[in-house]
mmCIF file of C-alpha atoms in Angstrom:
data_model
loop_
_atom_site.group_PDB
_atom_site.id
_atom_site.type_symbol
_atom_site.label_atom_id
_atom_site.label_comp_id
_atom_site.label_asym_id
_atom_site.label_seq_id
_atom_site.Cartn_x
_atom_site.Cartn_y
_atom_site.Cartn_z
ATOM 1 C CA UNK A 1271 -4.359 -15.200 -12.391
ATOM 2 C CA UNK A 1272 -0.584 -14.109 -11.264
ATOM 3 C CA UNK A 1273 -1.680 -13.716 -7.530
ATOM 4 C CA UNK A 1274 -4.699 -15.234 -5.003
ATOM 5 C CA UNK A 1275 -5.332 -14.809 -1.349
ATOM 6 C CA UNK A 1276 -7.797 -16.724 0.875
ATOM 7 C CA UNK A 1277 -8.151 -14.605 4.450
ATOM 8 C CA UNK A 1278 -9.338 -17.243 7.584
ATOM 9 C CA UNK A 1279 -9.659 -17.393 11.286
ATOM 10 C CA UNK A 1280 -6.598 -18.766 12.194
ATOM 11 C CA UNK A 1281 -5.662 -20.243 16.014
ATOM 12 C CA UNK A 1282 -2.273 -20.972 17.454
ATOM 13 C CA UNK A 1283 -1.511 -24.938 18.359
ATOM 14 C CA UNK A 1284 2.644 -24.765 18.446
ATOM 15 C CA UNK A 1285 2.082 -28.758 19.251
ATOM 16 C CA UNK A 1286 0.242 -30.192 15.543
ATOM 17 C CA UNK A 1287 1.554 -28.646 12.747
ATOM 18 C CA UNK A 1288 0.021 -31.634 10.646
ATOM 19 C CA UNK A 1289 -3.488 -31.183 12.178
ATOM 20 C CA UNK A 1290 -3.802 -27.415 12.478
ATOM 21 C CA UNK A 1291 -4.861 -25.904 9.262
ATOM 22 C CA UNK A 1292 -7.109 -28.585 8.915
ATOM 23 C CA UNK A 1293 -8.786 -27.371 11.659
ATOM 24 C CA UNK A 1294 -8.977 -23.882 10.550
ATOM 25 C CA UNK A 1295 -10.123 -24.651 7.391
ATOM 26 C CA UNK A 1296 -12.700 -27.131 9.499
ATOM 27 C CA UNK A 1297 -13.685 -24.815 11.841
ATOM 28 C CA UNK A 1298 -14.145 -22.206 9.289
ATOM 29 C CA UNK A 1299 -16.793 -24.260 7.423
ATOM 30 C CA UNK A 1300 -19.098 -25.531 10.067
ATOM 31 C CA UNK A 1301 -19.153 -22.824 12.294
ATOM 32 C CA UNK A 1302 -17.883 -24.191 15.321
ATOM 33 C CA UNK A 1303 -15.585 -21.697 18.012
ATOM 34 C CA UNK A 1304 -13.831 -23.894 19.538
ATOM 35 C CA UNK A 1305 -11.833 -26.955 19.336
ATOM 36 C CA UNK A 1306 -9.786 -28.550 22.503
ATOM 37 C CA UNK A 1307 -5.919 -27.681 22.211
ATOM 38 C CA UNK A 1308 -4.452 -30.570 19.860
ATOM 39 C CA UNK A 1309 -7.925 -32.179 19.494
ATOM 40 C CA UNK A 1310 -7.949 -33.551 15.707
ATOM 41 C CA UNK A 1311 -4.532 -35.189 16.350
ATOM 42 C CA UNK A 1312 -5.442 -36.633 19.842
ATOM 43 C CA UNK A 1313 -8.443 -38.209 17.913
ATOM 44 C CA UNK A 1314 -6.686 -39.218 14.946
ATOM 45 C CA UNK A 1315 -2.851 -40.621 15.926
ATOM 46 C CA UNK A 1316 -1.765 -39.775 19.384
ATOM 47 C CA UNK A 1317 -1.224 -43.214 22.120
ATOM 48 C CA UNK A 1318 -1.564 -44.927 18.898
ATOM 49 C CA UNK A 1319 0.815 -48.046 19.388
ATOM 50 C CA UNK A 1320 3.022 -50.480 16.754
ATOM 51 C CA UNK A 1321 5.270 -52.836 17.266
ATOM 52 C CA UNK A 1322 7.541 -54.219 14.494
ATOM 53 C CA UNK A 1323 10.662 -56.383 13.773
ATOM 54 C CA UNK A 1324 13.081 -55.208 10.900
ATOM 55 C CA UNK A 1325 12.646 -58.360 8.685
ATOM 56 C CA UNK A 1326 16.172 -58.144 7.107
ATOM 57 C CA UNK A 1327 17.964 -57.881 11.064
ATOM 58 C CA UNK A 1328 15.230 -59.688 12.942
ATOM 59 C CA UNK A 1329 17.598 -58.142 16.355
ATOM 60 C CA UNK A 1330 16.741 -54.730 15.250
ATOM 61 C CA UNK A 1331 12.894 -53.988 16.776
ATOM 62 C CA UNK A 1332 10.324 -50.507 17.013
ATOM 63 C CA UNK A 1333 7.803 -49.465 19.266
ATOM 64 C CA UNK A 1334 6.134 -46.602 18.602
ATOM 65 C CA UNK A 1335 4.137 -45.099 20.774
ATOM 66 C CA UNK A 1336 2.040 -43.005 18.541
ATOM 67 C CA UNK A 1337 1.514 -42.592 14.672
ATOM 68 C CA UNK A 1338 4.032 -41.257 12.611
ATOM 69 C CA UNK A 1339 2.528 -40.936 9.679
ATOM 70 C CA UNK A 1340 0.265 -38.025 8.560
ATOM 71 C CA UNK A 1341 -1.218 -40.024 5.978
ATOM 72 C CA UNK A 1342 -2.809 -42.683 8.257
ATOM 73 C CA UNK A 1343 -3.547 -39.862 10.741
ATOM 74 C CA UNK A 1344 -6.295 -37.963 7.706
ATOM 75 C CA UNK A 1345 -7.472 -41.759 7.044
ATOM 76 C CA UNK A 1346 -8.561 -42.272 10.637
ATOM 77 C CA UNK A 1347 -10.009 -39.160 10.999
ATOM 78 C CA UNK A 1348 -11.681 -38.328 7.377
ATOM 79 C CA UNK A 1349 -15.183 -41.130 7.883
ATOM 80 C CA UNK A 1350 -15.424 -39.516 11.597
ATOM 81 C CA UNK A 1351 -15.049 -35.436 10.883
ATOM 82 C CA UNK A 1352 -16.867 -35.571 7.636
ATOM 83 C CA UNK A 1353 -13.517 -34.585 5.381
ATOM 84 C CA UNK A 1354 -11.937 -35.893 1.969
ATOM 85 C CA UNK A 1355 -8.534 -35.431 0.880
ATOM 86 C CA UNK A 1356 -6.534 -35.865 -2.221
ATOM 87 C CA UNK A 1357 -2.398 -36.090 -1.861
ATOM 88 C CA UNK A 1358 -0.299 -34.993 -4.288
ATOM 89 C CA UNK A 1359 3.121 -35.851 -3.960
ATOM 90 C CA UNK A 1360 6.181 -33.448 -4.672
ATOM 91 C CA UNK A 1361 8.314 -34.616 -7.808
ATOM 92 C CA UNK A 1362 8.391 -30.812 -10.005
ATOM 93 C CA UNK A 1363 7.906 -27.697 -8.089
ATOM 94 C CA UNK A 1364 5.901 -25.878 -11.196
ATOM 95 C CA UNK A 1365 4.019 -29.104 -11.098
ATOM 96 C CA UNK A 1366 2.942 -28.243 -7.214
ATOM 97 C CA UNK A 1367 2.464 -24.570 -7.868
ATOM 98 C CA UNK A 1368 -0.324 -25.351 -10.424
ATOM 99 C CA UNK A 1369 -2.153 -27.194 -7.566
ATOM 100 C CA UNK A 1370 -1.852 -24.688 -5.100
ATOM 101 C CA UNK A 1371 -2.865 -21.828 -7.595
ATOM 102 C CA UNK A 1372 -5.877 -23.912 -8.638
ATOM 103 C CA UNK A 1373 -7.009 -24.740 -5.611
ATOM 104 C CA UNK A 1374 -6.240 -21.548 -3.808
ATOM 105 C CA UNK A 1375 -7.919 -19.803 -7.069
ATOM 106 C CA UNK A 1376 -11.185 -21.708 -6.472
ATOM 107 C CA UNK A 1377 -11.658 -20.694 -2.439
ATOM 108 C CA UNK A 1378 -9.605 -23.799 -0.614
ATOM 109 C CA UNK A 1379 -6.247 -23.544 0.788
ATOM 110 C CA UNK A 1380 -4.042 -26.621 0.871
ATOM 111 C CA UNK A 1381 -1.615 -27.947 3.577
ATOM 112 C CA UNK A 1382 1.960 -28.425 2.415
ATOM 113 C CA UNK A 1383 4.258 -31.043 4.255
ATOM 114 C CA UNK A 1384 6.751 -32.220 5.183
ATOM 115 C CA UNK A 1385 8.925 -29.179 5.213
ATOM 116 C CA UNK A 1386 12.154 -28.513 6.050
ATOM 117 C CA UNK A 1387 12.292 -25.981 8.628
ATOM 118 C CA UNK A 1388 15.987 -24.865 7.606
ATOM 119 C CA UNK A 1389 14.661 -23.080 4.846
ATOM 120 C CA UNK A 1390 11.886 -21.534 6.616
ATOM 121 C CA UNK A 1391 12.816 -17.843 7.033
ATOM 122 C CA UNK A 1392 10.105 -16.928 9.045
ATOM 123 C CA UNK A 1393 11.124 -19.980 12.103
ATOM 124 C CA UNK A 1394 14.454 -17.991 13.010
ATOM 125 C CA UNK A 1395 15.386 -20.882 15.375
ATOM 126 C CA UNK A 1396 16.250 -22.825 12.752
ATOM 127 C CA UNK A 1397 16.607 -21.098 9.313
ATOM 128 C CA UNK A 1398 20.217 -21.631 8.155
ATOM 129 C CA UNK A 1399 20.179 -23.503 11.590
ATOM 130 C CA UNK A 1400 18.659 -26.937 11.786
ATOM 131 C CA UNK A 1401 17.095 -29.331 9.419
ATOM 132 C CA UNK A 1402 13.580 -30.368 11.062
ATOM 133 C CA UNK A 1403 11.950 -32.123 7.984
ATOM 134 C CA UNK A 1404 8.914 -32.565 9.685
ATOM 135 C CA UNK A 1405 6.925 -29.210 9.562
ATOM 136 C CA UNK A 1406 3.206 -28.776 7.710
ATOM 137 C CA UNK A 1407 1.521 -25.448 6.738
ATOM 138 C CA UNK A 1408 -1.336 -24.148 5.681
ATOM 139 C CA UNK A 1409 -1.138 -21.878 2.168
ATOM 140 C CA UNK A 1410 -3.820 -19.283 1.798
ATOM 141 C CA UNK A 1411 -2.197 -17.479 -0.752
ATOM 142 C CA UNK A 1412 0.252 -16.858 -3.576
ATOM 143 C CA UNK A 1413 1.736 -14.002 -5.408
ATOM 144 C CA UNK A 1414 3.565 -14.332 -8.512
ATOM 145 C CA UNK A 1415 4.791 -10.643 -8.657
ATOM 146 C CA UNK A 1416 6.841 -11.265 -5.126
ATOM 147 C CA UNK A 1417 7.359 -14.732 -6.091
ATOM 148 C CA UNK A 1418 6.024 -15.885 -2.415
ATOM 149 C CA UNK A 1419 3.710 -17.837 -0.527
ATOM 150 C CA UNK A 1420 1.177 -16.850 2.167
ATOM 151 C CA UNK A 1421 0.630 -19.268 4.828
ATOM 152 C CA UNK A 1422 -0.475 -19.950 8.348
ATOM 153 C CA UNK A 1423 1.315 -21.682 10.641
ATOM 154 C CA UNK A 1424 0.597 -23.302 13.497
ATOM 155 C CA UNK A 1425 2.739 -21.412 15.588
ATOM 156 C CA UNK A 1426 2.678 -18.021 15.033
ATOM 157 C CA UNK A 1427 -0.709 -15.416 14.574
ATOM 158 C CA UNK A 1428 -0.178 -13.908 11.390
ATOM 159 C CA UNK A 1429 -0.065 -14.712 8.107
ATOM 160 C CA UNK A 1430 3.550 -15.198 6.756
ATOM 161 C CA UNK A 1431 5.281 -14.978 3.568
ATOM 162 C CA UNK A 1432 7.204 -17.138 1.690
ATOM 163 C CA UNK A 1433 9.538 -17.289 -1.225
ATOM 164 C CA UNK A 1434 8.759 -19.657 -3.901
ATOM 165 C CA UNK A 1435 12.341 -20.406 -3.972
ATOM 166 C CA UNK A 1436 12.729 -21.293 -0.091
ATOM 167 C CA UNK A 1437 9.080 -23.519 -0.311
ATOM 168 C CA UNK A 1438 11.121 -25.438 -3.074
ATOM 169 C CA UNK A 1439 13.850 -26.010 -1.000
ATOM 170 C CA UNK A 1440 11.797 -27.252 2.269
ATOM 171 C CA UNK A 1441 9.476 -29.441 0.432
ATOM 172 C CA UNK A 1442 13.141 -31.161 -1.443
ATOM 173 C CA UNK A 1443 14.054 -33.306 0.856
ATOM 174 C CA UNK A 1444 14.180 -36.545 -0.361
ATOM 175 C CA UNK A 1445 12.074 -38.912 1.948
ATOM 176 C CA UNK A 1446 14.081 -37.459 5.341
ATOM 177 C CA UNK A 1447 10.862 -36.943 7.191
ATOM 178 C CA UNK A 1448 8.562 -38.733 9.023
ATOM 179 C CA UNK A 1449 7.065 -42.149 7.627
ATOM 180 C CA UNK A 1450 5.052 -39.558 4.318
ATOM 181 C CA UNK A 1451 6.401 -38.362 1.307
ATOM 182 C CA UNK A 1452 6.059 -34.687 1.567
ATOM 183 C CA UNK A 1453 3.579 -32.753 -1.121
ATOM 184 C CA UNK A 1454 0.404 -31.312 -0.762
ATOM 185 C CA UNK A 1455 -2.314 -32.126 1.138
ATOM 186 C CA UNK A 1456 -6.540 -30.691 -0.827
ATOM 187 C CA UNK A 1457 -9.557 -30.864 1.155
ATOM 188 C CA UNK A 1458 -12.886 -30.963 0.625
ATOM 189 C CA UNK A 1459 -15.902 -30.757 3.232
ATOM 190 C CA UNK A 1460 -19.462 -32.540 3.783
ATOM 191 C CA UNK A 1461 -22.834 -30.280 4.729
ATOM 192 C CA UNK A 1462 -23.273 -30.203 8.130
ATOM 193 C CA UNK A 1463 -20.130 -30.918 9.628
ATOM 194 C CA UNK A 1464 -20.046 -32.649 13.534
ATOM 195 C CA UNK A 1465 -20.024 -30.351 16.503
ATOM 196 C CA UNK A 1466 -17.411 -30.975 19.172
ATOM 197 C CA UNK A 1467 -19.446 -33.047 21.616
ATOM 198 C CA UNK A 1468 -20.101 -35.619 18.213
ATOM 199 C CA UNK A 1469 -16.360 -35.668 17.349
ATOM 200 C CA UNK A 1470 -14.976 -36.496 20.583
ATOM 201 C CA UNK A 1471 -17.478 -39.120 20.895
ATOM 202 C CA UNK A 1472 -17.474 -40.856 17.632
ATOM 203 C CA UNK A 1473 -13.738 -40.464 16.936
ATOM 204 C CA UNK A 1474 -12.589 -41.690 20.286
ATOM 205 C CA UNK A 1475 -14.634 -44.679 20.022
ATOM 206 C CA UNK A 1476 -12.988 -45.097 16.543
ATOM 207 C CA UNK A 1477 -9.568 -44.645 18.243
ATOM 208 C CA UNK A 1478 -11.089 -47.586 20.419
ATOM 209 C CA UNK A 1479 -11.856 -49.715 17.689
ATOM 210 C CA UNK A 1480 -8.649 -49.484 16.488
ATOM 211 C CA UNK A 1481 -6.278 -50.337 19.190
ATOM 212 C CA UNK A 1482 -8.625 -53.151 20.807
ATOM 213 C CA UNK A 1483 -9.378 -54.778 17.436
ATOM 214 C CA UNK A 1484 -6.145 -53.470 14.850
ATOM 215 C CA UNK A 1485 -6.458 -54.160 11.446
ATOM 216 C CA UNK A 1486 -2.776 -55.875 11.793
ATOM 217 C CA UNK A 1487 -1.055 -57.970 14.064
ATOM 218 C CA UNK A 1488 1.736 -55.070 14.461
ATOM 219 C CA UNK A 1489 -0.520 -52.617 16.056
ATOM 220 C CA UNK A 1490 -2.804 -51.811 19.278
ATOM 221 C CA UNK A 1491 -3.047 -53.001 22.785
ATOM 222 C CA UNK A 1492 -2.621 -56.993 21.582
ATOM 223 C CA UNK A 1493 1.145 -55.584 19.866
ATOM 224 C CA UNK A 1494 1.769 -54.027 23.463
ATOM 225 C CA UNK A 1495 0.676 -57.256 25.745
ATOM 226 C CA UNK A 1496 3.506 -58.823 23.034
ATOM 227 C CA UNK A 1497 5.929 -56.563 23.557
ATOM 228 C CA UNK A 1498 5.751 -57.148 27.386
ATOM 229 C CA UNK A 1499 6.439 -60.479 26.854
ATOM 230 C CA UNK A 1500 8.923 -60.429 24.224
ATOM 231 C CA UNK A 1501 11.463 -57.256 25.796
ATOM 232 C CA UNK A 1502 13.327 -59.715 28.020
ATOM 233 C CA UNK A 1503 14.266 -61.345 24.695
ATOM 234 C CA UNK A 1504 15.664 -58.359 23.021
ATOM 235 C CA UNK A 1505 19.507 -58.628 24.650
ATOM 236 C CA UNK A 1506 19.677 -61.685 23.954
ATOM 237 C CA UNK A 1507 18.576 -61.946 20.001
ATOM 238 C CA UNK A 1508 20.459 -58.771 19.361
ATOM 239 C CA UNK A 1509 24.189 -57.849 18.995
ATOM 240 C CA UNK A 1510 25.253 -54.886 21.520
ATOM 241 C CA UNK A 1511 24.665 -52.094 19.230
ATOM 242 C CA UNK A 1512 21.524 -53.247 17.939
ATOM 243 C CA UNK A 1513 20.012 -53.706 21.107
ATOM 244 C CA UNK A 1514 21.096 -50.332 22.212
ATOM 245 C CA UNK A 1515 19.833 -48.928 19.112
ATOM 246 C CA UNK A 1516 16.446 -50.560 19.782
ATOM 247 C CA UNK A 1517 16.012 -48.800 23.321
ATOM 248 C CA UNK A 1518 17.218 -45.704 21.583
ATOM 249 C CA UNK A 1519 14.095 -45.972 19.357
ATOM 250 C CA UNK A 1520 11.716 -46.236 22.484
ATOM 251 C CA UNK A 1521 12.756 -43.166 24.581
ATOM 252 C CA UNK A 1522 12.967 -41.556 21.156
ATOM 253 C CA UNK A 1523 9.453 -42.009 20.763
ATOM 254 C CA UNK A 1524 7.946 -41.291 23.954
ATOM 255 C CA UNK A 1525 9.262 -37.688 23.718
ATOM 256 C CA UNK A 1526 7.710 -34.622 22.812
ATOM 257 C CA UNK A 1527 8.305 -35.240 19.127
ATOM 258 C CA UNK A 1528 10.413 -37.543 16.713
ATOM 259 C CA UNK A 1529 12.774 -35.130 15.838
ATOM 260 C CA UNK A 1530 12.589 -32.848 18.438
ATOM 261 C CA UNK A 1531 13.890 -35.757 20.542
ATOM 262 C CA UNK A 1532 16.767 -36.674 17.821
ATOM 263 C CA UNK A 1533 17.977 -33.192 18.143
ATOM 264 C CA UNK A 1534 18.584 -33.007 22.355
ATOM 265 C CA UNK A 1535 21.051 -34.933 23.864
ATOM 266 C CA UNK A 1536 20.471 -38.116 25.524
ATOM 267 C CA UNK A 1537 20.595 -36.254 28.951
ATOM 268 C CA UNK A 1538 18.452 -33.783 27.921
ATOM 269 C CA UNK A 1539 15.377 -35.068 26.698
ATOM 270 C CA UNK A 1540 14.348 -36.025 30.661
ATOM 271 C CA UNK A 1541 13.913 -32.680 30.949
ATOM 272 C CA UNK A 1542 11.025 -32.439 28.447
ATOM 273 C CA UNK A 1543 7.588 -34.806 29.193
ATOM 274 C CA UNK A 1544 8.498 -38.526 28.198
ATOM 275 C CA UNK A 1545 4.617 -39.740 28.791
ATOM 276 C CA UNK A 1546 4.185 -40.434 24.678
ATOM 277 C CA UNK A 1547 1.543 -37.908 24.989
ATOM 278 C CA UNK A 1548 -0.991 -39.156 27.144
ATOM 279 C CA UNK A 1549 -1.228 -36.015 28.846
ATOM 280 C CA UNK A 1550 -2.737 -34.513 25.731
ATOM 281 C CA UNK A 1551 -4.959 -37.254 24.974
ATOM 282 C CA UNK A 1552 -6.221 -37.076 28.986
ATOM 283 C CA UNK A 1553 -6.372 -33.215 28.633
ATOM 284 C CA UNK A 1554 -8.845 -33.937 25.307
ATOM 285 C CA UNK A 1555 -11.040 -36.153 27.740
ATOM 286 C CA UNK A 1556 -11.379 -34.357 30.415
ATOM 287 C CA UNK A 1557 -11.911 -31.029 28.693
ATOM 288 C CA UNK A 1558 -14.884 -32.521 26.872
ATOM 289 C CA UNK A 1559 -15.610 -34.519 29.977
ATOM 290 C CA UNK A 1560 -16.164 -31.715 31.784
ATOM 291 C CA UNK A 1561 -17.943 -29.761 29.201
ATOM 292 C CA UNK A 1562 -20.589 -32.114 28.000
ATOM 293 C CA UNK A 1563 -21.195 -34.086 31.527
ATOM 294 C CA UNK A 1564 -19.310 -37.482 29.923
ATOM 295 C CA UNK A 1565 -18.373 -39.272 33.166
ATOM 296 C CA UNK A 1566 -16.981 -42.066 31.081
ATOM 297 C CA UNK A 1567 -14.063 -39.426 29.016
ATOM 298 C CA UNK A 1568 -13.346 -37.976 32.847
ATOM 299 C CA UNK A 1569 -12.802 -41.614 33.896
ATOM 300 C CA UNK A 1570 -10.763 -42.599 31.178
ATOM 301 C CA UNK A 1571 -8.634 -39.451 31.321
ATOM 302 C CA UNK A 1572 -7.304 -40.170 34.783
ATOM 303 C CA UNK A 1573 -6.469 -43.609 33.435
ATOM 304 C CA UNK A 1574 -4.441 -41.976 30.471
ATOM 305 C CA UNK A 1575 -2.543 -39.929 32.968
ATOM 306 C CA UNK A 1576 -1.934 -43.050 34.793
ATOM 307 C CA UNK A 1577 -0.260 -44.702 31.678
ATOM 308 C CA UNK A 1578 1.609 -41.655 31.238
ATOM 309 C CA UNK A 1579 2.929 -41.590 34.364
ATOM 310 C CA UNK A 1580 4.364 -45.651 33.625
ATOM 311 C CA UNK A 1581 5.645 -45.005 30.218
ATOM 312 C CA UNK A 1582 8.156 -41.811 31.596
ATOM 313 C CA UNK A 1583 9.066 -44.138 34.395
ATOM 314 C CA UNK A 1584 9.773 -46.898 31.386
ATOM 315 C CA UNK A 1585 11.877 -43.860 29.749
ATOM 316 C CA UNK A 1586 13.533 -42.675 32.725
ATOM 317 C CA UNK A 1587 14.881 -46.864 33.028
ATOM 318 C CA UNK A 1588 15.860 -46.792 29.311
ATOM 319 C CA UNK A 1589 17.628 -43.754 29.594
ATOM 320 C CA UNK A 1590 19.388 -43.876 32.390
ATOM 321 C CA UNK A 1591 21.048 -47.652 30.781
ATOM 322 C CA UNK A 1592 21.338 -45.980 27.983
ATOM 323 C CA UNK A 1593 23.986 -43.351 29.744
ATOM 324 C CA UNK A 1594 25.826 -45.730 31.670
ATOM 325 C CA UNK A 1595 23.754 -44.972 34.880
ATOM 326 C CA UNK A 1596 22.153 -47.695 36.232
ATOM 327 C CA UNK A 1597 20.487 -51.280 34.787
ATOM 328 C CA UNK A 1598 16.997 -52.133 35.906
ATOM 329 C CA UNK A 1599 15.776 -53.616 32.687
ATOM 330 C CA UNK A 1600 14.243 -56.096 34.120
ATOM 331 C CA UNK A 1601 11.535 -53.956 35.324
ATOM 332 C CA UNK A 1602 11.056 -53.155 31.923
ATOM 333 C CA UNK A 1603 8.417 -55.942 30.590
ATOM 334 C CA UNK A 1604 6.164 -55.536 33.905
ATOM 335 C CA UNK A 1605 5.747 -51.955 33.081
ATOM 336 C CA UNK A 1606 4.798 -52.585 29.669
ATOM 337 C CA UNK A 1607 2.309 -55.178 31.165
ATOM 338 C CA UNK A 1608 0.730 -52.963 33.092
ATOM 339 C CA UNK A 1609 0.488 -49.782 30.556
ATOM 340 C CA UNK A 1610 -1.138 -52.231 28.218
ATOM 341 C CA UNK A 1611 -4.170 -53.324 31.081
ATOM 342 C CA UNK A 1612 -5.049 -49.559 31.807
ATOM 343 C CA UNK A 1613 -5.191 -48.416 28.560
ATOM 344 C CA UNK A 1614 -6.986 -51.686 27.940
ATOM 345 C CA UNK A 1615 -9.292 -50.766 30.316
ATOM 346 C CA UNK A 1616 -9.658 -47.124 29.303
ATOM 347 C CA UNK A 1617 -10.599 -48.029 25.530
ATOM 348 C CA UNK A 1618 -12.778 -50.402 26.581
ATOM 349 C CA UNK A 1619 -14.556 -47.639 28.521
ATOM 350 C CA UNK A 1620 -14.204 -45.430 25.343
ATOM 351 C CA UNK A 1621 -15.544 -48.072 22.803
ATOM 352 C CA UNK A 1622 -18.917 -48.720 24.820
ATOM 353 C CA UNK A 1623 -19.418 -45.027 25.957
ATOM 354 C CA UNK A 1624 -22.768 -43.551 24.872
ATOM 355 C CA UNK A 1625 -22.096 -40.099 26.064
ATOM 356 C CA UNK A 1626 -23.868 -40.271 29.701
#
């Protein structure tokens, strides 16, 4: 065949590019209407928290404080929503055409990521503007005629085209993007997939699971309580520019997103929310708190918000000693302290809850 299209019900989520054609594509084959705003990624990565120390440059640390990496995100999520995936990374363009074609020519359109959003003529913010190697689609369609693309993305309605020669381009760019290796993403999907009220409930208390009892030292609310402890440390192990470098890495993660942040001035990014996106993860709790009478999701929300509220005051510190403005570091570990006990606290709540 020298052309395929795959028509779906697509919704708008400018926030998770990585998440949202998997929801179209899982909303397409159970049925369900409706979805919370950023609900498969709140489940899946967001408030997800790491803590490492560069073993080369032991001065040089990261805390993240929410998953980079698509890859673990579909892990996380695939036992809970009923999905499989296969990755195929990008090494020969006519190598990933064939696996689009295929797949698209069999009924199931494939996500494609990272991208380049320079080469994205369609995103006129930043074609010929702006490398952002960080964007994911999902391609319903090809046409070998026009040499294009079809796709949805996550923030726009309608379907857009795109040139086989600018897709080659965005997916080309040599490990520059988040912690993945960009390629495409095929899914397939179990009978009788979970309703909402099922997904929030089982993948939540996953999300639990995962921060209160992490699979490595590195990660969850035991790398935070470390953290705490270990930040008054930090000037002193590390040369100037390291440990300047090292705050660097925490407002950069608190932001909006990676490289949204790397693009804004320092002085900017207060301007945008600095809460490491608890306020999405309490917005996913109290929506389906609300909806499905879950006292324990509503009570657990608030104490998101409350976290969020600590970690922008956190970035806010960071920040302003970061510009010269003002040193109260030493407020720094007692923060961290106490954003570790709520959350804590609100996972616990999570792990036990049996949907009363």
């Amino acid at each position: 065949m020298d052309s395929g299209y795959i028509s779906l019900e697509h919704h708008v989520d400018g926030f998770e590019c990585c998440w949202n054609g998997t929801e179209d594509l899982y909303m397409a084959k159970s049925g369900i209407q409706w979805m919370p705003s950023c609900f498969f990624m709140a489940l899946s990565g967001l408030g997800e928290f790491s803590y490492t120390i560069q073993q080369d440059n032991p001065g040089i640390r990261m805390a993240m404080w929410n998953i980079a990496s698509v890859k673990k995100m579909y892990m996380h999520l695939s036992p809970v929503a009923g999905f499989k995936y296969k990755f195929y990374e990008y090494k020969d363009f006519n190598y990933i055409m064939d696996i689009i074609k295929e797949n698209i020519d069999n009924g199931c359109p494939v996500m494609a990521g990272a991208l380049d959003m320079y080469y994205l003529d369609y995103h006129k913010k930043f074609w010929h503007k702006q490398h952002i190697p960080c964007h994911y689609i999902l391609v319903s369609g090809y046409c070998d005629q026009k040499k294009c693309i079809y796709l949805y993305d996550n923030s726009l309605e309608e379907i857009q085209e795109l040139p086989y020669s600018s897709l080659k381009l965005a997916l080309d760019i040599k490990g520059e993007g988040y912690a993945d290796p960009c390629g495409i993403y095929c899914f397939s999907f179990q009978d009788n997939l979970p309703e909402v009220r099922e997904l929030a409930l089982n993948g939540f208390r996953a999300k639990a699971v995962r921060m209160l009892n992490p699979d490595e030292d590195t990660c969850g609310i035991k790398a935070m309580y470390r953290l705490s402890r270990e930040f008054g440390q930090w000037r002193k192990d590390a040369a100037n520019e390291e440990f300047r470098k090292c705050l660097l890495n925490i407002t950069r993660y608190t932001g909006i997103t990676i490289f949204a942040d790397n693009l804004m001035p320092l002085e900017k990014r207060m301007d945008f929310p600095s809460c490491a996106s608890r306020d999405v993860i309490a917005s996913n709790l109290r929506e389906t708190g609300s909806l499905y009478g879950n006292k324990h999701f509503i009570k657990a929300a608030g104490m998101f918000t409350q976290s969020g509220k600590y970690i922008s005051v956190m970035t806010r510190i960071l920040t302003n000693y970061l510009l010269d403005k003002d040193d109260a570091l030493t407020q720094i570990s007692g923060i961290i302290k106490r954003i570790a006990e709520i959350e804590e606290t609100a996972y616990k709540l999570l792990e036990n809850n049996t949907g009363l």
